Amino acid sequence: MVGDARAASLKWLGLAGPTASGKTALALALARRWPVEIVSVDSALVYRGMDIGTAKPSAAEQAAAPHHLLDIISPAQSYSAAQFVADARRLVAEIRARGRWPLLVGGTMMYFKALVDGIDEMPAADPGIRAAIDAEATAAGWPAMHARLALVDPATAARLAPNDSQRIQRALEVFRAGGTPLSELHRRALRDAPARDGVLVALEPASRAWLHERIARRFDAMLAGGFLDEVRRLRADPALNLDLPAMRCVGYRQAWEALDASDPPALAHLRERGVAATRQLAKRQVTWLRGMADRQGVEADAADVEERLVALVQTLIGAPGTAPD
């Protein structure tokens, strides 16, 4: 637990966890007890028109507490960790000025890490380099591109799956654009990191089976709720394609590819592929979480998880109803 001196210096509280671990419901449970505003830490929720497949908080949930960083850009645009840090820092100051607690909630661990550890200036996206990498991947496959990344940036390659196309592409792009490995840029950022002024509470399931069941149920609910129609609407936008970060989000990529396929079985296998991809995402999120220092863990699958979370938060920021100094 953090000490009294550390607790007194806290400016924000983070609630992180893998997909389908119950973050939204638990964040709203905290909002019923403390004066909070919720800042989304999710690289998919920033996109307008991507609601069902991202499990975006419903209108009722958003009305229960102020939410930020939802629906802020078009799926045709990109949003970086550096942009998130700038937006989050601004929102933390604004929310505290209103006498409320900033509650940062989400599963994009790269964003949390950038906020906590700092982030170095990355080379700007280079469409030419990215296109060349995509062409190489089309010819050789992403596992081969992963092997090429390992030659120039073994530290980054070691933490990425061989088929993690988006992150492999970005790491290769960073190296080819500036000649410095992404891992080195992260090391510099850690060296120059700002003073820690927040605390991260991590929802970590003890049972993998529990999380897998929730992921499957949520994907079924998405399909029943019109997810394929949502993807069809996105596909009808000429500005969108599978190379965009938005369309690489888990679920969207699999649905787009299934709709592209000429054989009906592709749609029949969508649930299987979507659930498998989401499980892989959750595994990566848990790995990221476990590598983050000073996190305060809560078992997401505990029967009394809400009570445990409330008790922990009380030790961090004071009794329910307490506002920041």
Short mmCIF file of C-alpha atoms in Angstrom, two decimals:
data_model
loop_
_atom_site.label_atom_id
_atom_site.label_comp_id
_atom_site.label_asym_id
_atom_site.label_seq_id
_atom_site.Cartn_x
_atom_site.Cartn_y
_atom_site.Cartn_z
CA MET A 1 0.00 0.00 0.00
CA VAL A 2 1.09 3.52 -0.54
CA GLY A 3 2.01 5.53 2.51
CA ASP A 4 0.16 8.60 3.76
CA ALA A 5 2.70 10.98 2.20
CA ARG A 6 2.38 9.30 -1.19
CA ALA A 7 -1.43 9.23 -0.92
CA ALA A 8 -1.50 12.94 -0.19
CA SER A 9 0.45 13.64 -3.38
CA LEU A 10 -1.75 11.58 -5.71
CA LYS A 11 -3.28 13.51 -8.59
CA TRP A 12 -5.03 10.64 -10.38
CA LEU A 13 -6.16 7.08 -9.88
CA GLY A 14 -5.85 4.44 -12.62
CA LEU A 15 -7.99 1.33 -13.06
CA ALA A 16 -6.44 -1.05 -15.59
CA GLY A 17 -7.24 -4.58 -16.61
CA PRO A 18 -7.55 -6.94 -19.56
CA THR A 19 -10.54 -6.77 -21.86
CA ALA A 20 -13.79 -8.12 -20.33
CA SER A 21 -12.42 -7.95 -16.77
CA GLY A 22 -15.23 -5.67 -15.57
CA LYS A 23 -13.52 -2.27 -15.67
CA THR A 24 -16.56 -0.23 -16.71
CA ALA A 25 -18.89 -1.59 -14.02
CA LEU A 26 -16.25 -1.20 -11.31
CA ALA A 27 -15.38 2.34 -12.42
CA LEU A 28 -19.05 3.28 -12.11
CA ALA A 29 -19.15 1.65 -8.68
CA LEU A 30 -16.34 3.99 -7.62
CA ALA A 31 -18.15 6.93 -9.21
CA ARG A 32 -21.14 6.24 -6.96
CA ARG A 33 -18.91 6.68 -3.91
CA TRP A 34 -16.33 9.32 -4.83
CA PRO A 35 -16.55 12.51 -6.92
CA VAL A 36 -14.78 11.22 -10.04
CA GLU A 37 -14.63 11.90 -13.75
CA ILE A 38 -13.61 8.99 -15.95
CA VAL A 39 -10.82 9.36 -18.51
CA SER A 40 -10.75 6.52 -21.03
CA VAL A 41 -7.39 4.80 -21.49
CA ASP A 42 -8.39 2.84 -24.57
CA SER A 43 -6.96 3.16 -28.06
CA ALA A 44 -10.23 1.94 -29.65
CA LEU A 45 -12.75 4.05 -27.73
CA VAL A 46 -11.34 7.25 -29.23
CA TYR A 47 -12.99 6.40 -32.58
CA ARG A 48 -16.42 7.65 -33.55
CA GLY A 49 -18.82 5.08 -34.98
CA MET A 50 -17.04 2.14 -33.35
CA ASP A 51 -19.37 1.38 -30.47
CA ILE A 52 -20.46 -2.26 -30.44
CA GLY A 53 -17.11 -3.89 -31.19
CA THR A 54 -15.28 -1.74 -28.64
CA ALA A 55 -17.86 -2.32 -25.87
CA LYS A 56 -18.05 1.47 -25.55
CA PRO A 57 -19.88 2.59 -22.39
CA SER A 58 -23.57 2.99 -23.12
CA ALA A 59 -25.40 6.31 -23.02
CA ALA A 60 -26.72 5.41 -19.57
CA GLU A 61 -23.25 4.52 -18.32
CA GLN A 62 -21.81 7.73 -19.70
CA ALA A 63 -24.61 9.68 -18.03
CA ALA A 64 -23.76 8.11 -14.65
CA ALA A 65 -20.39 9.91 -14.54
CA PRO A 66 -18.58 12.37 -16.82
CA HIS A 67 -16.46 10.53 -19.42
CA HIS A 68 -13.55 11.85 -21.48
CA LEU A 69 -11.58 10.71 -24.55
CA LEU A 70 -14.51 8.87 -26.13
CA ASP A 71 -15.48 9.54 -29.76
CA ILE A 72 -12.82 12.19 -30.30
CA ILE A 73 -11.55 11.27 -33.79
CA SER A 74 -12.62 9.58 -37.00
CA PRO A 75 -11.53 5.98 -37.65
CA ALA A 76 -9.59 7.38 -40.61
CA GLN A 77 -7.30 9.27 -38.20
CA SER A 78 -4.59 7.99 -35.87
CA TYR A 79 -4.02 8.63 -32.18
CA SER A 80 -0.68 8.08 -30.49
CA ALA A 81 0.50 7.39 -26.98
CA ALA A 82 2.09 10.85 -26.96
CA GLN A 83 -1.26 12.42 -27.82
CA PHE A 84 -2.89 10.44 -25.06
CA VAL A 85 -0.36 11.61 -22.48
CA ALA A 86 -0.88 15.24 -23.49
CA ASP A 87 -4.68 14.87 -23.36
CA ALA A 88 -4.61 12.96 -20.09
CA ARG A 89 -2.35 15.45 -18.36
CA ARG A 90 -4.60 18.31 -19.47
CA LEU A 91 -7.72 16.50 -18.29
CA VAL A 92 -6.18 15.58 -14.92
CA ALA A 93 -5.50 19.28 -14.26
CA GLU A 94 -8.98 20.33 -15.41
CA ILE A 95 -10.80 17.66 -13.40
CA ARG A 96 -8.85 18.42 -10.24
CA ALA A 97 -9.59 22.13 -10.71
CA ARG A 98 -13.28 21.15 -10.52
CA GLY A 99 -12.64 19.48 -7.16
CA ARG A 100 -13.05 15.95 -8.51
CA TRP A 101 -10.83 12.86 -8.87
CA PRO A 102 -9.52 11.90 -12.32
CA LEU A 103 -10.19 8.15 -12.69
CA LEU A 104 -8.24 6.77 -15.65
CA VAL A 105 -9.86 3.54 -16.84
CA GLY A 106 -8.89 1.19 -19.65
CA GLY A 107 -6.83 -1.61 -21.07
CA THR A 108 -4.34 0.10 -23.39
CA MET A 109 -1.31 -0.60 -21.24
CA MET A 110 1.02 1.30 -23.56
CA TYR A 111 -0.91 4.47 -22.70
CA PHE A 112 -0.68 3.82 -18.96
CA LYS A 113 3.04 3.09 -19.27
CA ALA A 114 3.62 6.27 -21.26
CA LEU A 115 1.75 8.32 -18.67
CA VAL A 116 3.63 6.80 -15.74
CA ASP A 117 7.10 6.37 -17.21
CA GLY A 118 7.15 9.19 -19.74
CA ILE A 119 7.55 8.94 -23.48
CA ASP A 120 10.33 10.00 -25.79
CA GLU A 121 9.72 11.83 -29.01
CA MET A 122 9.02 9.20 -31.65
CA PRO A 123 9.60 9.68 -35.36
CA ALA A 124 6.44 10.77 -37.12
CA ALA A 125 4.56 8.15 -39.07
CA ASP A 126 6.05 7.76 -42.53
CA PRO A 127 3.54 6.44 -45.10
CA GLY A 128 6.34 5.42 -47.47
CA ILE A 129 8.21 3.36 -44.89
CA ARG A 130 4.96 1.84 -43.66
CA ALA A 131 3.93 0.87 -47.19
CA ALA A 132 7.32 -0.76 -47.77
CA ILE A 133 7.00 -2.76 -44.55
CA ASP A 134 3.48 -3.86 -45.50
CA ALA A 135 4.73 -4.98 -48.90
CA GLU A 136 7.53 -7.00 -47.29
CA ALA A 137 5.04 -8.56 -44.86
CA THR A 138 2.70 -9.50 -47.69
CA ALA A 139 5.55 -11.34 -49.38
CA ALA A 140 7.25 -12.87 -46.32
CA GLY A 141 4.64 -12.91 -43.55
CA TRP A 142 4.64 -11.17 -40.18
CA PRO A 143 6.68 -13.88 -38.38
CA ALA A 144 9.48 -13.13 -40.86
CA MET A 145 9.12 -9.40 -40.16
CA HIS A 146 9.29 -10.23 -36.45
CA ALA A 147 12.58 -12.01 -37.10
CA ARG A 148 13.88 -8.94 -38.96
CA LEU A 149 12.87 -6.76 -36.02
CA ALA A 150 14.80 -9.09 -33.68
CA LEU A 151 17.99 -8.32 -35.63
CA VAL A 152 17.75 -4.55 -35.03
CA ASP A 153 15.71 -4.35 -31.82
CA PRO A 154 15.83 -7.67 -29.93
CA ALA A 155 14.35 -6.20 -26.75
CA THR A 156 11.18 -5.05 -28.50
CA ALA A 157 10.92 -8.25 -30.54
CA ALA A 158 11.14 -10.32 -27.37
CA ARG A 159 7.93 -8.79 -25.95
CA LEU A 160 5.91 -8.97 -29.19
CA ALA A 161 4.10 -11.98 -30.60
CA PRO A 162 5.29 -12.99 -34.11
CA ASN A 163 1.88 -12.09 -35.57
CA ASP A 164 1.42 -8.78 -33.74
CA SER A 165 1.45 -6.94 -37.06
CA GLN A 166 0.57 -3.47 -35.80
CA ARG A 167 3.32 -3.27 -33.18
CA ILE A 168 5.94 -5.02 -35.32
CA GLN A 169 5.21 -2.58 -38.13
CA ARG A 170 5.52 0.43 -35.81
CA ALA A 171 8.78 -0.81 -34.25
CA LEU A 172 10.32 -1.39 -37.68
CA GLU A 173 9.04 1.97 -38.88
CA VAL A 174 10.60 3.75 -35.89
CA PHE A 175 13.97 2.08 -36.49
CA ARG A 176 13.98 2.69 -40.23
CA ALA A 177 12.87 6.31 -39.83
CA GLY A 178 15.39 7.34 -37.20
CA GLY A 179 17.92 4.54 -36.80
CA THR A 180 17.20 4.18 -33.08
CA PRO A 181 15.48 1.06 -31.74
CA LEU A 182 12.12 1.56 -30.10
CA SER A 183 13.42 -0.10 -26.94
CA GLU A 184 16.16 2.52 -26.70
CA LEU A 185 13.62 5.32 -27.02
CA HIS A 186 11.62 3.71 -24.23
CA ARG A 187 14.77 3.41 -22.10
CA ARG A 188 15.47 7.12 -22.54
CA ALA A 189 11.87 7.94 -21.65
CA LEU A 190 12.16 5.90 -18.46
CA ARG A 191 15.39 7.69 -17.56
CA ASP A 192 13.73 11.08 -18.04
CA ALA A 193 10.34 10.07 -16.62
CA PRO A 194 8.35 12.65 -14.68
CA ALA A 195 7.70 12.28 -10.96
CA ARG A 196 5.01 9.69 -10.33
CA ASP A 197 1.81 11.45 -9.32
CA GLY A 198 -0.75 8.69 -9.79
CA VAL A 199 -1.38 5.14 -8.67
CA LEU A 200 -2.46 2.21 -10.81
CA VAL A 201 -4.96 -0.36 -9.57
CA ALA A 202 -4.76 -3.53 -11.65
CA LEU A 203 -7.67 -5.95 -12.16
CA GLU A 204 -5.90 -9.28 -12.54
CA PRO A 205 -8.04 -12.43 -12.86
CA ALA A 206 -6.79 -15.43 -10.92
CA SER A 207 -8.57 -17.77 -13.34
CA ARG A 208 -7.83 -17.70 -17.05
CA ALA A 209 -10.98 -19.75 -17.66
CA TRP A 210 -13.10 -17.07 -15.97
CA LEU A 211 -11.76 -14.41 -18.30
CA HIS A 212 -12.07 -16.61 -21.38
CA GLU A 213 -15.73 -17.28 -20.59
CA ARG A 214 -16.44 -13.56 -20.20
CA ILE A 215 -14.67 -12.81 -23.48
CA ALA A 216 -16.78 -15.40 -25.30
CA ARG A 217 -20.01 -14.11 -23.77
CA ARG A 218 -19.16 -10.55 -24.68
CA PHE A 219 -18.31 -11.45 -28.28
CA ASP A 220 -21.65 -13.29 -28.55
CA ALA A 221 -23.42 -10.21 -27.19
CA MET A 222 -21.62 -8.02 -29.74
CA LEU A 223 -22.73 -10.25 -32.61
CA ALA A 224 -26.30 -10.27 -31.30
CA GLY A 225 -26.17 -6.51 -30.89
CA GLY A 226 -25.41 -5.78 -34.54
CA PHE A 227 -21.62 -5.83 -34.69
CA LEU A 228 -21.52 -7.06 -38.28
CA ASP A 229 -23.84 -4.25 -39.37
CA GLU A 230 -21.51 -1.79 -37.64
CA VAL A 231 -18.55 -3.17 -39.59
CA ARG A 232 -20.55 -3.05 -42.84
CA ARG A 233 -21.19 0.65 -42.25
CA LEU A 234 -17.48 1.24 -41.65
CA ARG A 235 -16.56 -0.72 -44.79
CA ALA A 236 -18.87 1.53 -46.80
CA ASP A 237 -16.70 4.55 -45.90
CA PRO A 238 -14.17 5.00 -48.74
CA ALA A 239 -11.72 6.62 -46.31
CA LEU A 240 -11.33 3.39 -44.35
CA ASN A 241 -9.26 0.30 -45.06
CA LEU A 242 -7.64 -2.57 -43.19
CA ASP A 243 -4.28 -0.80 -42.98
CA LEU A 244 -5.64 1.84 -40.58
CA PRO A 245 -5.04 1.39 -36.83
CA ALA A 246 -8.78 1.66 -36.17
CA MET A 247 -9.58 -1.26 -38.43
CA ARG A 248 -6.85 -3.36 -36.84
CA CYS A 249 -8.68 -3.32 -33.52
CA VAL A 250 -9.49 -6.82 -32.29
CA GLY A 251 -12.80 -8.00 -33.68
CA TYR A 252 -12.99 -5.37 -36.40
CA ARG A 253 -10.14 -6.85 -38.37
CA GLN A 254 -11.60 -10.36 -38.17
CA ALA A 255 -15.09 -9.14 -39.14
CA TRP A 256 -13.76 -7.07 -42.05
CA GLU A 257 -11.78 -10.03 -43.38
CA ALA A 258 -14.80 -12.33 -43.01
CA LEU A 259 -16.97 -9.91 -44.97
CA ASP A 260 -14.22 -9.66 -47.62
CA ALA A 261 -14.13 -13.42 -48.08
CA SER A 262 -16.14 -14.92 -50.90
CA ASP A 263 -16.89 -18.16 -49.05
CA PRO A 264 -19.79 -18.24 -46.53
CA PRO A 265 -17.81 -20.37 -44.02
CA ALA A 266 -15.64 -17.31 -43.29
CA LEU A 267 -18.58 -15.65 -41.52
CA ALA A 268 -19.40 -18.89 -39.75
CA HIS A 269 -15.87 -18.95 -38.33
CA LEU A 270 -15.91 -15.27 -37.31
CA ARG A 271 -16.92 -15.99 -33.72
CA GLU A 272 -14.11 -18.50 -33.29
CA ARG A 273 -11.51 -16.17 -34.77
CA GLY A 274 -12.80 -13.13 -32.92
CA VAL A 275 -12.82 -14.87 -29.55
CA ALA A 276 -9.33 -16.29 -30.14
CA ALA A 277 -7.93 -12.88 -31.10
CA THR A 278 -9.53 -11.28 -28.04
CA ARG A 279 -8.03 -13.93 -25.79
CA GLN A 280 -4.61 -13.19 -27.24
CA LEU A 281 -5.16 -9.48 -26.61
CA ALA A 282 -6.11 -10.19 -23.00
CA LYS A 283 -2.99 -12.32 -22.55
CA ARG A 284 -0.81 -9.45 -23.80
CA GLN A 285 -2.61 -6.99 -21.52
CA VAL A 286 -2.02 -9.17 -18.46
CA THR A 287 1.66 -9.51 -19.39
CA TRP A 288 1.97 -5.72 -19.65
CA LEU A 289 0.23 -5.26 -16.31
CA ARG A 290 2.50 -7.67 -14.51
CA GLY A 291 5.50 -5.77 -15.76
CA MET A 292 4.32 -2.45 -14.35
CA ALA A 293 5.95 -1.50 -11.08
CA ASP A 294 4.01 -0.23 -8.04
CA ARG A 295 0.63 -1.42 -9.27
CA GLN A 296 -1.95 -2.31 -6.63
CA GLY A 297 -3.56 -5.63 -7.57
CA VAL A 298 -7.16 -6.76 -7.10
CA GLU A 299 -8.47 -10.17 -8.22
CA ALA A 300 -11.00 -9.35 -10.93
CA ASP A 301 -12.77 -12.70 -10.53
CA ALA A 302 -13.15 -12.54 -6.74
CA ALA A 303 -16.78 -12.80 -5.63
CA ASP A 304 -16.32 -9.62 -3.56
CA VAL A 305 -14.21 -7.73 -6.09
CA GLU A 306 -16.21 -4.51 -5.71
CA GLU A 307 -15.79 -4.50 -1.94
CA ARG A 308 -12.06 -5.23 -2.27
CA LEU A 309 -11.64 -2.43 -4.79
CA VAL A 310 -13.56 0.08 -2.68
CA ALA A 311 -11.47 -0.81 0.38
CA LEU A 312 -8.24 -0.38 -1.58
CA VAL A 313 -9.29 2.94 -3.06
CA GLN A 314 -10.24 4.17 0.41
CA THR A 315 -6.68 3.52 1.57
CA LEU A 316 -5.38 5.48 -1.41
CA ILE A 317 -7.57 8.58 -1.55
CA GLY A 318 -9.64 8.59 1.63
CA ALA A 319 -13.18 7.70 2.67
CA PRO A 320 -16.03 7.72 0.13
CA GLY A 321 -17.02 11.25 -0.73
CA THR A 322 -13.47 12.56 -0.25
CA ALA A 323 -12.43 15.14 -2.84
CA PRO A 324 -8.84 15.95 -3.80
CA ASP A 325 -7.05 18.66 -1.83
#
